[in-house]
CSV table of C-alpha atoms in Angstrom, one decimal:
chain,number,residue,atom,x,y,z
A,1,MET,CA,11.6,-14.8,-18.0
A,2,THR,CA,10.4,-15.6,-13.9
A,3,VAL,CA,11.8,-12.8,-10.6
A,4,LEU,CA,11.2,-12.4,-7.5
A,5,ALA,CA,9.2,-10.4,-5.5
A,6,LEU,CA,9.3,-9.6,-1.9
A,7,ASP,CA,7.3,-7.5,-0.8
A,8,ILE,CA,8.4,-6.4,2.8
A,9,GLY,CA,5.3,-5.4,5.8
A,10,GLY,CA,5.5,-4.2,9.4
A,11,THR,CA,4.9,-6.8,10.8
A,12,LYS,CA,4.8,-9.9,7.3
A,13,PHE,CA,7.2,-10.9,4.8
A,14,ALA,CA,5.8,-12.7,2.0
A,15,VAL,CA,7.6,-13.6,-1.2
A,16,ALA,CA,6.5,-15.3,-5.3
A,17,ARG,CA,8.0,-15.4,-7.6
A,18,VAL,CA,5.8,-13.7,-11.0
A,19,ASP,CA,6.6,-14.4,-14.5
A,20,ALA,CA,6.3,-12.4,-17.4
A,21,SER,CA,3.1,-13.0,-17.9
A,22,GLY,CA,2.1,-11.7,-14.6
A,23,THR,CA,1.0,-14.7,-13.4
A,24,LEU,CA,2.1,-15.6,-10.0
A,25,LEU,CA,3.7,-18.9,-9.6
A,26,ASP,CA,3.8,-19.6,-6.6
A,27,ARG,CA,3.9,-17.8,-3.2
A,28,ALA,CA,4.5,-17.5,0.1
A,29,GLU,CA,4.8,-15.4,3.5
A,30,HIS,CA,6.2,-15.3,7.0
A,31,PRO,CA,5.6,-12.9,10.0
A,32,VAL,CA,9.0,-10.9,10.3
A,33,GLY,CA,9.5,-12.5,14.0
A,34,GLN,CA,12.6,-11.9,16.3
A,35,SER,CA,14.9,-11.6,13.5
A,36,PRO,CA,13.9,-9.7,10.4
A,37,THR,CA,17.0,-10.6,8.4
A,38,ALA,CA,16.7,-14.7,9.2
A,39,THR,CA,13.2,-13.9,8.1
A,40,LEU,CA,13.9,-12.6,4.9
A,41,ARG,CA,17.3,-14.4,4.5
A,42,GLY,CA,15.2,-17.6,4.6
A,43,LEU,CA,12.6,-16.9,2.8
A,44,VAL,CA,15.4,-15.7,-0.2
A,45,ALA,CA,17.1,-19.2,0.1
A,46,ASP,CA,13.3,-21.1,-0.1
A,47,PHE,CA,12.5,-19.1,-3.6
A,48,ALA,CA,15.9,-17.4,-5.8
A,49,GLU,CA,16.1,-20.5,-7.3
A,50,PRO,CA,18.4,-20.7,-11.4
A,51,GLY,CA,16.6,-18.7,-13.2
A,52,ILE,CA,15.7,-16.0,-11.6
A,53,THR,CA,16.2,-13.4,-14.3
A,54,GLY,CA,15.7,-10.1,-11.3
A,55,VAL,CA,15.2,-9.3,-8.1
A,56,GLY,CA,11.5,-6.6,-7.0
A,57,ILE,CA,11.2,-5.1,-3.1
A,58,GLY,CA,8.4,-3.3,-1.9
A,59,SER,CA,9.4,-2.2,2.0
A,60,ALA,CA,7.6,-0.5,4.4
A,61,GLY,CA,9.4,2.8,4.8
A,62,PRO,CA,10.4,5.5,4.4
A,63,ILE,CA,13.2,4.1,2.1
A,64,ASP,CA,16.6,5.7,-0.1
A,65,THR,CA,16.6,4.5,-4.2
A,66,VAL,CA,19.5,6.3,-4.2
A,67,ALA,CA,21.5,4.3,-1.1
A,68,GLY,CA,19.0,0.9,-1.5
A,69,THR,CA,18.2,1.5,2.4
A,70,VAL,CA,15.6,1.1,4.2
A,71,SER,CA,13.7,2.5,7.6
A,72,PRO,CA,9.9,0.6,8.0
A,73,ILE,CA,8.8,2.5,11.1
A,74,ASN,CA,7.3,-1.2,12.3
A,75,ILE,CA,11.4,-2.2,12.3
A,76,PRO,CA,12.8,-0.2,14.8
A,77,ARG,CA,16.3,-2.8,14.5
A,78,TRP,CA,15.8,-1.8,10.2
A,79,ARG,CA,16.7,1.9,10.6
A,80,GLY,CA,18.6,2.5,7.4
A,81,TYR,CA,19.1,-1.0,6.5
A,82,PRO,CA,20.9,-2.0,3.4
A,83,LEU,CA,18.0,-4.4,2.0
A,84,VAL,CA,19.0,-3.7,-1.7
A,85,ALA,CA,22.8,-5.5,-1.3
A,86,ALA,CA,21.7,-7.8,1.6
A,87,VAL,CA,19.5,-9.4,-1.5
A,88,GLN,CA,21.7,-9.3,-3.7
A,89,ARG,CA,23.9,-11.0,-1.8
A,90,LEU,CA,21.4,-13.4,-1.2
A,91,VAL,CA,21.0,-13.9,-5.2
A,92,PRO,CA,24.2,-13.0,-6.8
A,93,GLY,CA,25.2,-11.3,-10.0
A,94,VAL,CA,21.3,-11.1,-9.8
A,95,PRO,CA,19.3,-7.0,-10.7
A,96,VAL,CA,17.4,-6.0,-7.3
A,97,SER,CA,15.0,-3.3,-8.0
A,98,LEU,CA,13.3,-1.0,-4.8
A,99,ALA,CA,9.9,0.8,-4.1
A,100,GLY,CA,8.1,1.6,-1.2
A,101,ASP,CA,5.5,-1.4,-0.5
A,102,ALA,CA,2.4,1.1,-1.2
A,103,GLN,CA,4.1,2.6,-4.1
A,104,CYS,CA,4.0,-1.5,-5.2
A,105,MET,CA,0.5,-1.6,-5.4
A,106,ALA,CA,-0.9,0.6,-7.2
A,107,LEU,CA,1.7,-0.9,-9.5
A,108,GLY,CA,0.7,-4.1,-9.3
A,109,GLU,CA,-2.8,-2.3,-9.7
A,110,TRP,CA,-2.6,-0.6,-12.5
A,111,TRP,CA,-0.6,-3.9,-13.9
A,112,ARG,CA,-2.9,-6.2,-13.0
A,113,GLY,CA,-6.4,-5.0,-11.1
A,114,GLY,CA,-8.1,-4.5,-13.7
A,115,HIS,CA,-7.8,-0.8,-13.9
A,116,SER,CA,-8.5,0.9,-17.7
A,117,ALA,CA,-6.8,4.1,-17.1
A,118,ALA,CA,-3.3,5.4,-18.1
A,119,SER,CA,-2.5,6.7,-14.3
A,120,LEU,CA,-3.0,5.5,-10.9
A,121,LEU,CA,-3.2,6.1,-7.5
A,122,GLY,CA,-2.7,3.8,-5.0
A,123,ILE,CA,-4.0,3.6,-1.8
A,124,VAL,CA,-3.1,1.8,1.6
A,125,VAL,CA,-5.7,2.6,4.8
A,126,SER,CA,-4.4,0.4,7.8
A,127,THR,CA,-2.0,0.9,10.4
A,128,GLY,CA,-0.8,3.5,8.8
A,129,VAL,CA,-1.7,5.5,4.9
A,130,GLY,CA,0.4,5.2,2.2
A,131,GLY,CA,0.1,5.8,-2.0
A,132,GLY,CA,2.0,5.5,-4.8
A,133,LEU,CA,1.2,6.7,-7.9
A,134,VAL,CA,2.0,4.7,-11.6
A,135,LEU,CA,1.8,8.0,-14.3
A,136,ASP,CA,1.2,7.5,-18.1
A,137,GLY,CA,2.1,3.3,-17.5
A,138,ARG,CA,5.1,4.4,-15.2
A,139,PRO,CA,5.5,4.4,-11.4
A,140,TRP,CA,6.6,7.7,-10.3
A,141,THR,CA,8.7,7.6,-7.8
A,142,GLY,CA,10.2,10.3,-7.6
A,143,ARG,CA,13.8,11.8,-6.3
A,144,THR,CA,14.4,8.6,-3.2
A,145,GLY,CA,11.7,7.0,-3.5
A,146,ASN,CA,8.8,8.4,-1.3
A,147,ALA,CA,6.8,10.1,-4.5
A,148,GLY,CA,3.4,9.4,-3.3
A,149,HIS,CA,3.5,9.6,0.2
A,150,ILE,CA,0.2,10.9,0.4
A,151,GLY,CA,-0.7,9.5,4.4
A,152,HIS,CA,1.9,12.4,5.1
A,153,VAL,CA,0.0,15.6,2.8
A,154,LEU,CA,-0.9,17.7,5.6
A,155,VAL,CA,-5.4,17.6,6.0
A,156,ASP,CA,-5.6,19.9,9.7
A,157,GLN,CA,-2.8,22.5,10.3
A,158,ASP,CA,-4.1,21.9,13.5
A,159,GLY,CA,-4.1,18.3,13.9
A,160,GLU,CA,-2.6,15.8,16.4
A,161,PRO,CA,1.0,15.0,16.1
A,162,CYS,CA,2.3,12.5,13.4
A,163,VAL,CA,4.8,9.7,14.1
A,164,CYS,CA,6.7,11.1,10.8
A,165,GLY,CA,7.2,14.6,12.8
A,166,ALA,CA,4.4,16.6,10.9
A,167,ARG,CA,1.5,18.1,12.0
A,168,GLY,CA,-2.0,17.0,10.7
A,169,CYS,CA,-1.0,14.3,8.1
A,170,LEU,CA,-4.0,12.7,7.2
A,171,GLU,CA,-2.5,9.5,8.6
A,172,THR,CA,-3.8,11.6,12.5
A,173,VAL,CA,-6.7,11.1,11.3
A,174,ALA,CA,-7.6,7.7,8.4
A,175,GLY,CA,-5.0,5.5,9.8
A,176,GLY,CA,-6.2,2.4,12.4
A,177,PRO,CA,-5.1,3.4,15.0
A,178,SER,CA,-6.0,7.0,15.1
A,179,MET,CA,-10.0,6.2,14.1
A,180,VAL,CA,-9.4,3.9,17.3
A,181,ARG,CA,-8.0,6.7,19.6
A,182,TRP,CA,-10.0,9.0,18.3
A,183,ALA,CA,-13.9,7.1,18.4
A,184,LEU,CA,-12.1,6.2,22.5
A,185,ALA,CA,-11.7,9.8,23.1
A,186,GLN,CA,-15.3,10.5,21.8
A,187,GLY,CA,-16.7,7.9,24.6
A,188,TRP,CA,-17.3,4.9,22.2
A,189,THR,CA,-16.1,2.1,24.5
A,190,LEU,CA,-16.8,-2.2,24.2
A,191,ALA,CA,-18.1,-4.8,26.6
A,192,THR,CA,-15.3,-7.0,25.9
A,193,GLY,CA,-13.4,-7.3,24.1
A,194,ARG,CA,-10.3,-5.1,22.4
A,195,PRO,CA,-10.6,-1.8,21.5
A,196,ASP,CA,-8.8,-1.9,17.6
A,197,ALA,CA,-9.8,-1.2,13.5
A,198,LYS,CA,-11.8,-4.0,13.4
A,199,ALA,CA,-13.8,-3.2,16.5
A,200,LEU,CA,-14.8,-0.4,14.8
A,201,ALA,CA,-16.1,-1.6,12.0
A,202,THR,CA,-17.9,-4.3,13.9
A,203,ALA,CA,-19.6,-1.1,16.1
A,204,ALA,CA,-20.0,0.3,12.9
A,205,ARG,CA,-21.3,-2.1,11.5
A,206,ASP,CA,-24.2,-2.4,13.6
A,207,GLY,CA,-25.3,1.1,13.8
A,208,ALA,CA,-23.0,2.9,16.9
A,209,ARG,CA,-22.9,6.9,16.2
A,210,ILE,CA,-19.7,7.4,17.5
A,211,PRO,CA,-18.0,4.2,15.5
A,212,LEU,CA,-19.6,5.3,12.0
A,213,ALA,CA,-18.5,8.8,13.3
A,214,ALA,CA,-14.8,7.5,13.2
A,215,PHE,CA,-15.4,6.7,9.4
A,216,GLU,CA,-16.7,9.8,8.2
A,217,ARG,CA,-14.0,11.4,9.3
A,218,ALA,CA,-12.3,9.9,8.0
A,219,ALA,CA,-13.4,9.5,5.1
A,220,THR,CA,-13.8,13.0,4.3
A,221,ALA,CA,-10.0,12.9,5.5
A,222,LEU,CA,-9.5,10.5,2.7
A,223,ALA,CA,-11.6,12.6,0.4
A,224,THR,CA,-10.0,16.1,1.6
A,225,ALA,CA,-5.7,14.1,0.5
A,226,ILE,CA,-7.2,12.8,-2.9
A,227,LEU,CA,-8.7,15.2,-4.5
A,228,SER,CA,-5.5,17.6,-3.3
A,229,THR,CA,-3.7,15.0,-5.2
A,230,ALA,CA,-5.5,14.6,-8.2
A,231,ALA,CA,-6.2,18.8,-8.6
A,232,VAL,CA,-2.4,18.8,-8.9
A,233,LEU,CA,-1.0,15.3,-11.4
A,234,ASP,CA,-4.8,14.7,-12.7
A,235,VAL,CA,-4.9,11.2,-12.5
A,236,ARG,CA,-8.7,9.7,-13.2
A,237,ASP,CA,-8.0,6.4,-11.1
A,238,VAL,CA,-7.6,5.6,-7.5
A,239,VAL,CA,-7.3,2.3,-6.0
A,240,ILE,CA,-7.2,2.1,-2.3
A,241,GLY,CA,-6.5,-1.7,0.0
A,242,GLY,CA,-5.1,-1.9,3.5
A,243,GLY,CA,-7.0,-3.6,6.6
A,244,VAL,CA,-9.6,-0.3,7.2
A,245,ALA,CA,-10.2,-0.2,3.4
A,246,ALA,CA,-11.5,-4.2,3.4
A,247,SER,CA,-14.1,-2.4,5.8
A,248,GLY,CA,-16.0,-1.6,2.1
A,249,ASP,CA,-18.7,0.6,2.4
A,250,LEU,CA,-17.9,1.8,6.0
A,251,LEU,CA,-14.9,3.9,4.7
A,252,LEU,CA,-16.2,3.6,0.5
A,253,ALA,CA,-18.9,5.3,0.9
A,254,PRO,CA,-18.9,8.5,3.2
A,255,LEU,CA,-15.2,8.8,1.3
A,256,ARG,CA,-17.5,8.9,-2.4
A,257,THR,CA,-19.8,11.8,-1.1
A,258,ALA,CA,-17.4,13.9,0.4
A,259,MET,CA,-15.5,13.6,-2.7
A,260,ALA,CA,-19.4,15.1,-4.5
A,261,ASP,CA,-19.7,18.1,-1.9
A,262,ARG,CA,-15.6,19.0,-2.7
A,263,ALA,CA,-14.4,18.6,-6.0
A,264,GLY,CA,-14.7,21.3,-8.0
A,265,MET,CA,-12.6,21.4,-11.5
A,266,PRO,CA,-14.3,19.1,-13.4
A,267,HIS,CA,-11.0,16.7,-13.2
A,268,LEU,CA,-11.8,16.5,-10.1
A,269,ARG,CA,-15.4,15.3,-10.5
A,270,ASP,CA,-14.7,12.4,-12.7
A,271,LEU,CA,-12.9,10.2,-10.9
A,272,HIS,CA,-13.0,6.3,-10.4
A,273,VAL,CA,-12.5,5.2,-6.7
A,274,ALA,CA,-12.5,1.6,-6.4
A,275,SER,CA,-11.3,-1.4,-3.8
A,276,THR,CA,-8.8,-3.2,-4.9
A,277,THR,CA,-8.1,-6.4,-6.4
A,278,LEU,CA,-5.7,-8.1,-5.3
A,279,ASP,CA,-6.0,-7.4,-1.8
A,280,ARG,CA,-3.1,-9.3,-0.7
A,281,ASP,CA,-0.8,-9.7,-3.6
A,282,ALA,CA,-1.2,-5.8,-5.5
A,283,GLY,CA,2.5,-5.9,-4.0
A,284,LEU,CA,3.7,-8.7,-4.4
A,285,TYR,CA,1.8,-8.1,-8.5
A,286,GLY,CA,4.1,-5.0,-8.2
A,287,ALA,CA,7.3,-5.7,-7.0
A,288,ALA,CA,7.5,-7.7,-10.1
A,289,ALA,CA,6.7,-5.9,-11.7
A,290,LEU,CA,9.6,-3.7,-10.8
A,291,ALA,CA,11.9,-6.5,-11.5
A,292,LEU,CA,10.4,-6.6,-14.7
A,293,LEU,CA,10.6,-2.3,-15.9
A,294,ALA,CA,14.3,-3.0,-15.2
A,295,SER,CA,14.7,-5.8,-17.5
A,296,LYS,CA,13.6,-3.6,-20.5
A,297,THR,CA,10.2,-6.2,-20.5
A,298,PRO,CA,7.3,-4.6,-21.5
A,299,LEU,CA,4.6,-5.1,-19.4
A,300,ALA,CA,0.4,-6.5,-20.9
A,301,ARG,CA,-1.8,-4.7,-18.4
A,302,SER,CA,-5.0,-7.6,-18.0
A,303,PRO,CA,-7.3,-8.7,-15.2
A,304,ARG,CA,-6.0,-11.2,-13.0
A,305,ILE,CA,-7.8,-14.3,-12.6
A,306,PRO,CA,-8.6,-15.4,-9.3
A,307,PRO,CA,-7.7,-18.5,-8.6
A,308,SER,CA,-11.2,-20.0,-7.7
A,309,THR,CA,-12.2,-19.0,-11.4
A,310,LEU,CA,-8.8,-21.0,-12.6
A,311,PRO,CA,-9.9,-24.5,-14.3
């Protein structure tokens, strides 16, 4: 059995064929480009060979799994776009399943990331902050498909306005552009180059005071949101991916410290926080798992073997 996995982000589309054992057979990635619909058609046409038994899609949101539509914030042309119907036309007669991209990241990590717990909270810390949940071995997507969206948990009731329309969301503190804006407002400057999240991380590694404070501030807000989520859902494993999270211990070290300082209940004091083990492919594995679950195919959990260690 082979399924088609699609990972649709704000800047890139990725596609892969994955078999029922969780082996990624082949993959491709392409910038969204000027015509996201044409990009989608081209990738699906290249990979939708005969024998594909299902399609799983992880998409940037917000999404509506009931209507099968998506409205990625960074793809303005796709407001309310009927993504499920569009893919069904490209792969007729094949069932199509949709979830949020961070939800698929969480499901992929649970399936192939080598994490042992039955439940998992996955978080993507990048331009924005997304999240997804696996509870007792099943993806938990909620009423509209947006469950687990930790980036819009309130962490500062007097905080900045968020793109979602609320105020003080986690994303306004821990998203990459938000961290950079805060650092610039505190007086951080660059002698050369563009002041972005990558430059902020480089400056923090060099010991610059304001960039380090930006990471500590983001980590504290992230700890608040994680502890709040864990208090309600009693998850143990927390897996963090995304561009900002790629800074490693710049974020994870102060995050673990903030969580230890703030955890109260016993089930909040033994949370296991780790970086993604699947990197950019986590969403593809999760989208594939979505398609397999839709066909009632059991998921045999095992860590993916990194390509460099394959014979």
